[in-house]
Amino acid sequence: MIYLYIILVILIILSILIYISKNCLKITKYKVRNKKIPNSFNKFKIVHIGDVHGKLFGKNNEKFINKVKEINPDIIIMSGDIIDDSCKDIKKYVEYFKELYLKYPTYYSIGNHERKLGYNKYKVYLNYLKKYGVTVIENGSCYLERNNEKIIINFLKFRENMQPNILTKEKEQKYIRYMKEVLPKINTEEYNILISHDPENFEMYEKLNVDLIFSGHIHGGLIRFGKICLLSPRRKFFPKYSYGKNTLNNTTIITTSGIGNATIPIRLFNRPEIVEVILGK
């Protein structure tokens, strides 16, 4: 009988931990320094949001909205999977974020779940985003300007066949050529940001000579112990670049644990987050 009590206590504790890991929203802060950042963008504040998957916090998402407003960013970057096919009323869901879209310039790159919406639903979603002033670019770039100084934001759309499960050198070169074709030529004299959904391509992204990458996709892992992602939503053990701030040569990637869940509704030791990034010299 005592073994049953022990099992019951373990299950209760595990349920509490999973609940906290799914529902207790946190703010994670990073500082990114680079000599190429123009003076006008010193202390420029970015909020990074990814992998929401339809998750809301509070009535009409008010808890989430208020946390972003507390940060009061200069811009918002969304790195994909904000919506998925569990969202039945697209217009209503977009309106849960309307207050943020109208208050802060928002830049949105496409993830795998937006691509799974189907052509018609996807177009409806994009039209609602654009109605509220969101910049959505599938492959391409735009720039932010202050006092005649600028930084570049590049957008790379998620591609299923670019997931680096087993990449040969030949395939890697092919994907690097593809990325260079669909993106404008990177001017390495300027500060370049890339928004691209899948962080496991980081070592290929680095070949583009961008300075800062925003990514998500892995949700920080289904199960996480400190800096170690034990298991990803892809059912892959110990994926690289699953979370946080990583640097390779002159390129930094910031990968968010995201907000919600998709196919497997589990998070353990991995709370949902809003990321705050401050640029500086």
mmCIF file of C-alpha atoms in Angstrom:
data_model
loop_
_atom_site.group_PDB
_atom_site.id
_atom_site.type_symbol
_atom_site.label_atom_id
_atom_site.label_comp_id
_atom_site.label_asym_id
_atom_site.label_seq_id
_atom_site.Cartn_x
_atom_site.Cartn_y
_atom_site.Cartn_z
ATOM 1 C CA MET A 1 0.000 0.000 0.000
ATOM 2 C CA ILE A 2 2.821 2.397 0.823
ATOM 3 C CA TYR A 3 4.076 2.077 -2.754
ATOM 4 C CA LEU A 4 0.712 3.261 -4.066
ATOM 5 C CA TYR A 5 0.924 6.350 -1.832
ATOM 6 C CA ILE A 6 4.434 7.063 -3.060
ATOM 7 C CA ILE A 7 3.314 6.755 -6.695
ATOM 8 C CA LEU A 8 0.308 9.001 -5.988
ATOM 9 C CA VAL A 9 2.520 11.665 -4.369
ATOM 10 C CA ILE A 10 4.952 11.529 -7.313
ATOM 11 C CA LEU A 11 2.087 11.933 -9.793
ATOM 12 C CA ILE A 12 0.669 14.900 -7.855
ATOM 13 C CA ILE A 13 4.072 16.614 -7.709
ATOM 14 C CA LEU A 14 4.658 15.922 -11.402
ATOM 15 C CA SER A 15 1.223 17.356 -12.296
ATOM 16 C CA ILE A 16 1.989 20.534 -10.313
ATOM 17 C CA LEU A 17 5.368 20.908 -12.005
ATOM 18 C CA ILE A 18 3.851 20.436 -15.467
ATOM 19 C CA TYR A 19 1.105 22.970 -14.648
ATOM 20 C CA ILE A 20 3.710 25.551 -13.559
ATOM 21 C CA SER A 21 5.843 24.811 -16.624
ATOM 22 C CA LYS A 22 2.860 25.398 -18.920
ATOM 23 C CA ASN A 23 1.120 28.326 -17.246
ATOM 24 C CA CYS A 24 3.545 30.508 -15.247
ATOM 25 C CA LEU A 25 4.721 33.101 -17.751
ATOM 26 C CA LYS A 26 8.170 34.652 -17.263
ATOM 27 C CA ILE A 27 10.261 37.422 -18.838
ATOM 28 C CA THR A 28 13.795 36.487 -19.890
ATOM 29 C CA LYS A 29 16.270 39.323 -20.476
ATOM 30 C CA TYR A 30 19.382 39.454 -22.659
ATOM 31 C CA LYS A 31 21.834 42.158 -23.662
ATOM 32 C CA VAL A 32 23.416 41.938 -27.109
ATOM 33 C CA ARG A 33 26.495 44.036 -27.834
ATOM 34 C CA ASN A 34 28.024 44.677 -31.227
ATOM 35 C CA LYS A 35 30.184 47.523 -32.540
ATOM 36 C CA LYS A 36 28.099 47.646 -35.717
ATOM 37 C CA ILE A 37 24.954 48.689 -33.847
ATOM 38 C CA PRO A 38 24.374 52.357 -34.797
ATOM 39 C CA ASN A 39 24.401 54.950 -32.015
ATOM 40 C CA SER A 40 20.720 55.662 -32.652
ATOM 41 C CA PHE A 41 19.921 52.031 -31.774
ATOM 42 C CA ASN A 42 21.911 51.938 -28.554
ATOM 43 C CA LYS A 43 19.580 50.594 -25.808
ATOM 44 C CA PHE A 44 17.058 49.651 -28.504
ATOM 45 C CA LYS A 45 14.595 47.242 -26.875
ATOM 46 C CA ILE A 46 13.133 44.213 -28.653
ATOM 47 C CA VAL A 47 10.470 41.815 -27.417
ATOM 48 C CA HIS A 48 10.757 38.367 -28.971
ATOM 49 C CA ILE A 49 7.657 36.130 -29.025
ATOM 50 C CA GLY A 50 7.476 32.673 -30.564
ATOM 51 C CA ASP A 51 5.571 29.395 -30.588
ATOM 52 C CA VAL A 52 2.380 30.692 -29.010
ATOM 53 C CA HIS A 53 0.227 27.952 -30.614
ATOM 54 C CA GLY A 54 -2.973 29.709 -29.635
ATOM 55 C CA LYS A 55 -2.117 29.897 -25.916
ATOM 56 C CA LEU A 56 -3.725 32.794 -24.029
ATOM 57 C CA PHE A 57 -3.063 34.214 -20.565
ATOM 58 C CA GLY A 58 -6.025 35.714 -18.746
ATOM 59 C CA LYS A 59 -9.314 36.972 -20.141
ATOM 60 C CA ASN A 60 -8.783 38.233 -23.692
ATOM 61 C CA ASN A 61 -5.050 37.565 -23.210
ATOM 62 C CA GLU A 62 -4.791 40.570 -20.886
ATOM 63 C CA LYS A 63 -2.036 39.121 -18.639
ATOM 64 C CA PHE A 64 0.180 38.543 -21.653
ATOM 65 C CA ILE A 65 -0.567 41.984 -23.116
ATOM 66 C CA ASN A 66 0.215 43.691 -19.803
ATOM 67 C CA LYS A 67 3.573 41.921 -19.448
ATOM 68 C CA VAL A 68 4.655 43.138 -22.889
ATOM 69 C CA LYS A 69 3.453 46.655 -22.072
ATOM 70 C CA GLU A 70 5.527 46.587 -18.880
ATOM 71 C CA ILE A 71 8.616 45.976 -21.017
ATOM 72 C CA ASN A 72 7.505 48.726 -23.435
ATOM 73 C CA PRO A 73 9.673 47.601 -26.368
ATOM 74 C CA ASP A 74 10.670 49.608 -29.403
ATOM 75 C CA ILE A 75 9.597 46.698 -31.627
ATOM 76 C CA ILE A 76 8.182 43.179 -31.353
ATOM 77 C CA ILE A 77 9.693 40.257 -33.251
ATOM 78 C CA MET A 78 7.610 37.113 -33.783
ATOM 79 C CA SER A 79 9.543 34.045 -34.907
ATOM 80 C CA GLY A 80 6.675 31.827 -36.065
ATOM 81 C CA ASP A 81 4.044 29.337 -34.882
ATOM 82 C CA ILE A 82 1.978 32.069 -33.265
ATOM 83 C CA ILE A 83 -1.106 30.282 -34.559
ATOM 84 C CA ASP A 84 -1.893 26.713 -35.567
ATOM 85 C CA ASP A 85 -4.895 24.781 -36.836
ATOM 86 C CA SER A 86 -6.328 24.502 -33.309
ATOM 87 C CA CYS A 87 -7.336 28.187 -33.683
ATOM 88 C CA LYS A 88 -10.820 27.974 -35.150
ATOM 89 C CA ASP A 89 -11.642 31.696 -35.225
ATOM 90 C CA ILE A 90 -8.642 33.404 -36.820
ATOM 91 C CA LYS A 91 -10.056 36.916 -36.635
ATOM 92 C CA LYS A 92 -10.835 36.590 -32.929
ATOM 93 C CA TYR A 93 -7.401 35.174 -32.188
ATOM 94 C CA VAL A 94 -5.577 37.970 -34.034
ATOM 95 C CA GLU A 95 -7.623 40.471 -32.050
ATOM 96 C CA TYR A 96 -6.258 39.013 -28.797
ATOM 97 C CA PHE A 97 -2.945 40.575 -29.874
ATOM 98 C CA LYS A 98 -4.412 43.645 -31.601
ATOM 99 C CA GLU A 99 -3.445 46.018 -28.794
ATOM 100 C CA LEU A 100 0.203 45.057 -29.167
ATOM 101 C CA TYR A 101 0.132 45.211 -32.965
ATOM 102 C CA LEU A 102 -1.317 48.721 -32.918
ATOM 103 C CA LYS A 103 1.050 50.005 -30.209
ATOM 104 C CA TYR A 104 4.390 48.458 -31.243
ATOM 105 C CA PRO A 105 5.864 47.900 -34.729
ATOM 106 C CA THR A 106 5.766 44.110 -35.170
ATOM 107 C CA TYR A 107 7.890 41.968 -37.501
ATOM 108 C CA TYR A 108 6.716 38.421 -38.164
ATOM 109 C CA SER A 109 8.450 35.459 -39.809
ATOM 110 C CA ILE A 110 6.578 32.299 -40.806
ATOM 111 C CA GLY A 111 6.936 28.985 -38.929
ATOM 112 C CA ASN A 112 5.890 25.463 -39.796
ATOM 113 C CA HIS A 113 2.425 25.638 -38.219
ATOM 114 C CA GLU A 114 1.358 28.724 -40.154
ATOM 115 C CA ARG A 115 2.305 26.808 -43.291
ATOM 116 C CA LYS A 116 0.049 23.937 -42.204
ATOM 117 C CA LEU A 117 -3.046 26.152 -42.019
ATOM 118 C CA GLY A 118 -3.894 25.542 -45.668
ATOM 119 C CA TYR A 119 -3.742 28.127 -48.434
ATOM 120 C CA ASN A 120 -7.075 29.892 -47.821
ATOM 121 C CA LYS A 121 -6.816 30.013 -44.040
ATOM 122 C CA TYR A 122 -3.200 31.159 -44.291
ATOM 123 C CA LYS A 123 -4.106 34.053 -46.603
ATOM 124 C CA VAL A 124 -6.955 35.110 -44.309
ATOM 125 C CA TYR A 125 -4.542 35.132 -41.380
ATOM 126 C CA LEU A 126 -1.952 37.214 -43.241
ATOM 127 C CA ASN A 127 -4.605 39.728 -44.286
ATOM 128 C CA TYR A 128 -5.709 40.234 -40.661
ATOM 129 C CA LEU A 129 -2.105 40.709 -39.533
ATOM 130 C CA LYS A 130 -1.455 43.280 -42.243
ATOM 131 C CA LYS A 131 -4.702 45.053 -41.352
ATOM 132 C CA TYR A 132 -3.189 45.792 -37.939
ATOM 133 C CA GLY A 133 0.126 46.921 -39.378
ATOM 134 C CA VAL A 134 2.193 43.778 -38.808
ATOM 135 C CA THR A 135 5.136 43.395 -41.202
ATOM 136 C CA VAL A 136 5.010 39.803 -42.470
ATOM 137 C CA ILE A 137 7.661 38.796 -44.992
ATOM 138 C CA GLU A 138 8.118 35.205 -46.114
ATOM 139 C CA ASN A 139 11.611 35.587 -47.598
ATOM 140 C CA GLY A 140 13.162 39.021 -47.797
ATOM 141 C CA SER A 141 14.134 42.022 -45.713
ATOM 142 C CA CYS A 142 13.207 45.478 -44.512
ATOM 143 C CA TYR A 143 15.069 48.064 -42.499
ATOM 144 C CA LEU A 144 14.525 50.180 -39.399
ATOM 145 C CA GLU A 145 15.750 53.760 -39.547
ATOM 146 C CA ARG A 146 16.546 56.277 -36.814
ATOM 147 C CA ASN A 147 18.325 59.588 -37.357
ATOM 148 C CA ASN A 148 19.513 58.483 -40.804
ATOM 149 C CA GLU A 149 21.017 55.294 -39.316
ATOM 150 C CA LYS A 150 19.564 51.849 -39.931
ATOM 151 C CA ILE A 151 19.578 48.184 -39.048
ATOM 152 C CA ILE A 152 18.339 45.428 -41.359
ATOM 153 C CA ILE A 153 15.740 42.784 -40.520
ATOM 154 C CA ASN A 154 15.853 39.665 -42.711
ATOM 155 C CA PHE A 155 13.078 37.065 -42.824
ATOM 156 C CA LEU A 156 13.482 33.408 -43.776
ATOM 157 C CA LYS A 157 10.387 31.219 -44.191
ATOM 158 C CA PHE A 158 10.417 27.764 -42.609
ATOM 159 C CA ARG A 159 11.028 24.844 -44.979
ATOM 160 C CA GLU A 160 10.372 21.268 -43.883
ATOM 161 C CA ASN A 161 13.146 19.840 -46.037
ATOM 162 C CA MET A 162 15.710 22.124 -44.405
ATOM 163 C CA GLN A 163 15.381 20.423 -41.023
ATOM 164 C CA PRO A 164 18.907 19.187 -40.347
ATOM 165 C CA ASN A 165 18.290 15.623 -39.209
ATOM 166 C CA ILE A 166 21.073 14.079 -41.266
ATOM 167 C CA LEU A 167 22.661 16.726 -43.457
ATOM 168 C CA THR A 168 25.284 15.767 -45.996
ATOM 169 C CA LYS A 169 27.835 18.394 -46.938
ATOM 170 C CA GLU A 170 26.218 18.565 -50.371
ATOM 171 C CA LYS A 171 22.756 19.258 -48.915
ATOM 172 C CA GLU A 172 24.148 21.846 -46.535
ATOM 173 C CA GLN A 173 25.754 23.726 -49.427
ATOM 174 C CA LYS A 174 22.478 23.487 -51.353
ATOM 175 C CA TYR A 175 20.510 25.040 -48.482
ATOM 176 C CA ILE A 176 23.077 27.786 -47.969
ATOM 177 C CA ARG A 177 22.816 28.640 -51.698
ATOM 178 C CA TYR A 178 19.008 28.646 -51.377
ATOM 179 C CA MET A 179 19.095 31.049 -48.419
ATOM 180 C CA LYS A 180 21.446 33.396 -50.225
ATOM 181 C CA GLU A 181 19.159 33.349 -53.269
ATOM 182 C CA VAL A 182 15.917 34.187 -51.413
ATOM 183 C CA LEU A 183 17.467 36.823 -49.151
ATOM 184 C CA PRO A 184 18.929 40.129 -50.331
ATOM 185 C CA LYS A 185 22.719 40.239 -50.319
ATOM 186 C CA ILE A 186 23.906 40.822 -46.752
ATOM 187 C CA ASN A 187 25.887 44.027 -46.337
ATOM 188 C CA THR A 188 28.338 43.088 -43.583
ATOM 189 C CA GLU A 189 29.035 46.764 -42.846
ATOM 190 C CA GLU A 190 25.470 47.074 -41.505
ATOM 191 C CA TYR A 191 23.889 45.399 -38.475
ATOM 192 C CA ASN A 192 21.758 42.495 -39.690
ATOM 193 C CA ILE A 193 19.033 40.663 -37.802
ATOM 194 C CA LEU A 194 17.545 37.407 -39.118
ATOM 195 C CA ILE A 195 14.185 35.981 -38.012
ATOM 196 C CA SER A 196 13.988 32.296 -38.842
ATOM 197 C CA HIS A 197 11.941 29.686 -37.051
ATOM 198 C CA ASP A 198 14.266 26.686 -36.748
ATOM 199 C CA PRO A 199 17.375 27.152 -34.529
ATOM 200 C CA GLU A 200 18.878 23.816 -35.515
ATOM 201 C CA ASN A 201 19.918 25.470 -38.778
ATOM 202 C CA PHE A 202 22.085 27.928 -36.816
ATOM 203 C CA GLU A 203 25.356 26.649 -38.250
ATOM 204 C CA MET A 204 24.002 27.267 -41.763
ATOM 205 C CA TYR A 205 22.542 30.670 -40.849
ATOM 206 C CA GLU A 206 25.962 31.699 -39.563
ATOM 207 C CA LYS A 207 27.321 31.363 -43.110
ATOM 208 C CA LEU A 208 25.023 34.246 -44.132
ATOM 209 C CA ASN A 209 27.112 36.685 -42.035
ATOM 210 C CA VAL A 210 24.129 38.033 -40.088
ATOM 211 C CA ASP A 211 24.733 39.389 -36.588
ATOM 212 C CA LEU A 212 21.688 38.374 -34.542
ATOM 213 C CA ILE A 213 19.098 35.631 -35.096
ATOM 214 C CA PHE A 214 15.706 35.160 -33.426
ATOM 215 C CA SER A 215 14.329 31.634 -33.419
ATOM 216 C CA GLY A 216 12.096 29.155 -31.562
ATOM 217 C CA HIS A 217 10.477 25.948 -32.824
ATOM 218 C CA ILE A 218 11.890 23.544 -30.203
ATOM 219 C CA HIS A 219 9.935 25.148 -27.321
ATOM 220 C CA GLY A 220 13.065 24.846 -25.177
ATOM 221 C CA GLY A 221 12.260 21.135 -25.074
ATOM 222 C CA LEU A 222 9.460 19.018 -23.699
ATOM 223 C CA ILE A 223 11.710 18.231 -20.733
ATOM 224 C CA ARG A 224 14.575 20.462 -19.662
ATOM 225 C CA PHE A 225 17.170 20.251 -16.919
ATOM 226 C CA GLY A 226 19.015 23.554 -16.579
ATOM 227 C CA LYS A 227 20.917 24.133 -19.826
ATOM 228 C CA ILE A 228 20.178 20.648 -21.124
ATOM 229 C CA CYS A 229 17.196 19.910 -23.353
ATOM 230 C CA LEU A 230 16.504 16.239 -22.738
ATOM 231 C CA LEU A 231 13.791 15.827 -25.373
ATOM 232 C CA SER A 232 12.395 18.118 -28.066
ATOM 233 C CA PRO A 233 8.842 18.154 -29.517
ATOM 234 C CA ARG A 234 10.331 16.384 -32.531
ATOM 235 C CA ARG A 235 11.102 13.475 -30.198
ATOM 236 C CA LYS A 236 14.797 14.204 -30.609
ATOM 237 C CA PHE A 237 17.182 13.861 -27.679
ATOM 238 C CA PHE A 238 19.620 16.634 -26.740
ATOM 239 C CA PRO A 239 19.029 19.019 -29.687
ATOM 240 C CA LYS A 240 21.590 21.790 -30.133
ATOM 241 C CA TYR A 241 20.673 25.464 -29.750
ATOM 242 C CA SER A 242 17.334 24.509 -28.176
ATOM 243 C CA TYR A 243 17.137 27.547 -25.908
ATOM 244 C CA GLY A 244 18.751 30.781 -24.840
ATOM 245 C CA LYS A 245 21.647 32.800 -26.200
ATOM 246 C CA ASN A 246 24.385 31.073 -28.222
ATOM 247 C CA THR A 247 27.214 32.534 -30.289
ATOM 248 C CA LEU A 248 29.151 31.079 -33.207
ATOM 249 C CA ASN A 249 31.987 33.210 -34.607
ATOM 250 C CA ASN A 250 30.372 36.648 -35.068
ATOM 251 C CA THR A 251 26.736 35.517 -35.046
ATOM 252 C CA THR A 252 24.451 35.270 -32.006
ATOM 253 C CA ILE A 253 21.189 33.321 -31.878
ATOM 254 C CA ILE A 254 18.467 33.811 -29.288
ATOM 255 C CA THR A 255 16.061 30.880 -29.128
ATOM 256 C CA THR A 256 12.874 31.261 -27.115
ATOM 257 C CA SER A 257 11.127 28.465 -25.233
ATOM 258 C CA GLY A 258 7.921 29.956 -26.598
ATOM 259 C CA ILE A 259 4.517 30.144 -25.006
ATOM 260 C CA GLY A 260 2.349 27.161 -25.913
ATOM 261 C CA ASN A 261 2.447 23.611 -27.154
ATOM 262 C CA ALA A 262 1.513 21.888 -30.368
ATOM 263 C CA THR A 263 1.154 18.132 -30.828
ATOM 264 C CA ILE A 264 2.536 17.020 -27.449
ATOM 265 C CA PRO A 265 1.057 19.204 -24.660
ATOM 266 C CA ILE A 266 3.915 18.763 -22.180
ATOM 267 C CA ARG A 267 6.477 21.108 -20.648
ATOM 268 C CA LEU A 268 8.629 20.228 -17.663
ATOM 269 C CA PHE A 269 11.094 22.631 -15.997
ATOM 270 C CA ASN A 270 10.605 24.947 -18.953
ATOM 271 C CA ARG A 271 8.220 27.826 -18.351
ATOM 272 C CA PRO A 272 6.632 29.854 -21.179
ATOM 273 C CA GLU A 273 8.433 33.121 -21.752
ATOM 274 C CA ILE A 274 8.508 36.553 -23.285
ATOM 275 C CA VAL A 275 12.054 37.497 -24.307
ATOM 276 C CA GLU A 276 13.432 41.014 -23.854
ATOM 277 C CA VAL A 277 16.587 41.925 -25.791
ATOM 278 C CA ILE A 278 18.460 45.212 -25.436
ATOM 279 C CA LEU A 279 20.959 46.147 -28.140
ATOM 280 C CA GLY A 280 24.103 48.044 -27.284
ATOM 281 C CA LYS A 281 27.678 48.870 -28.225
#
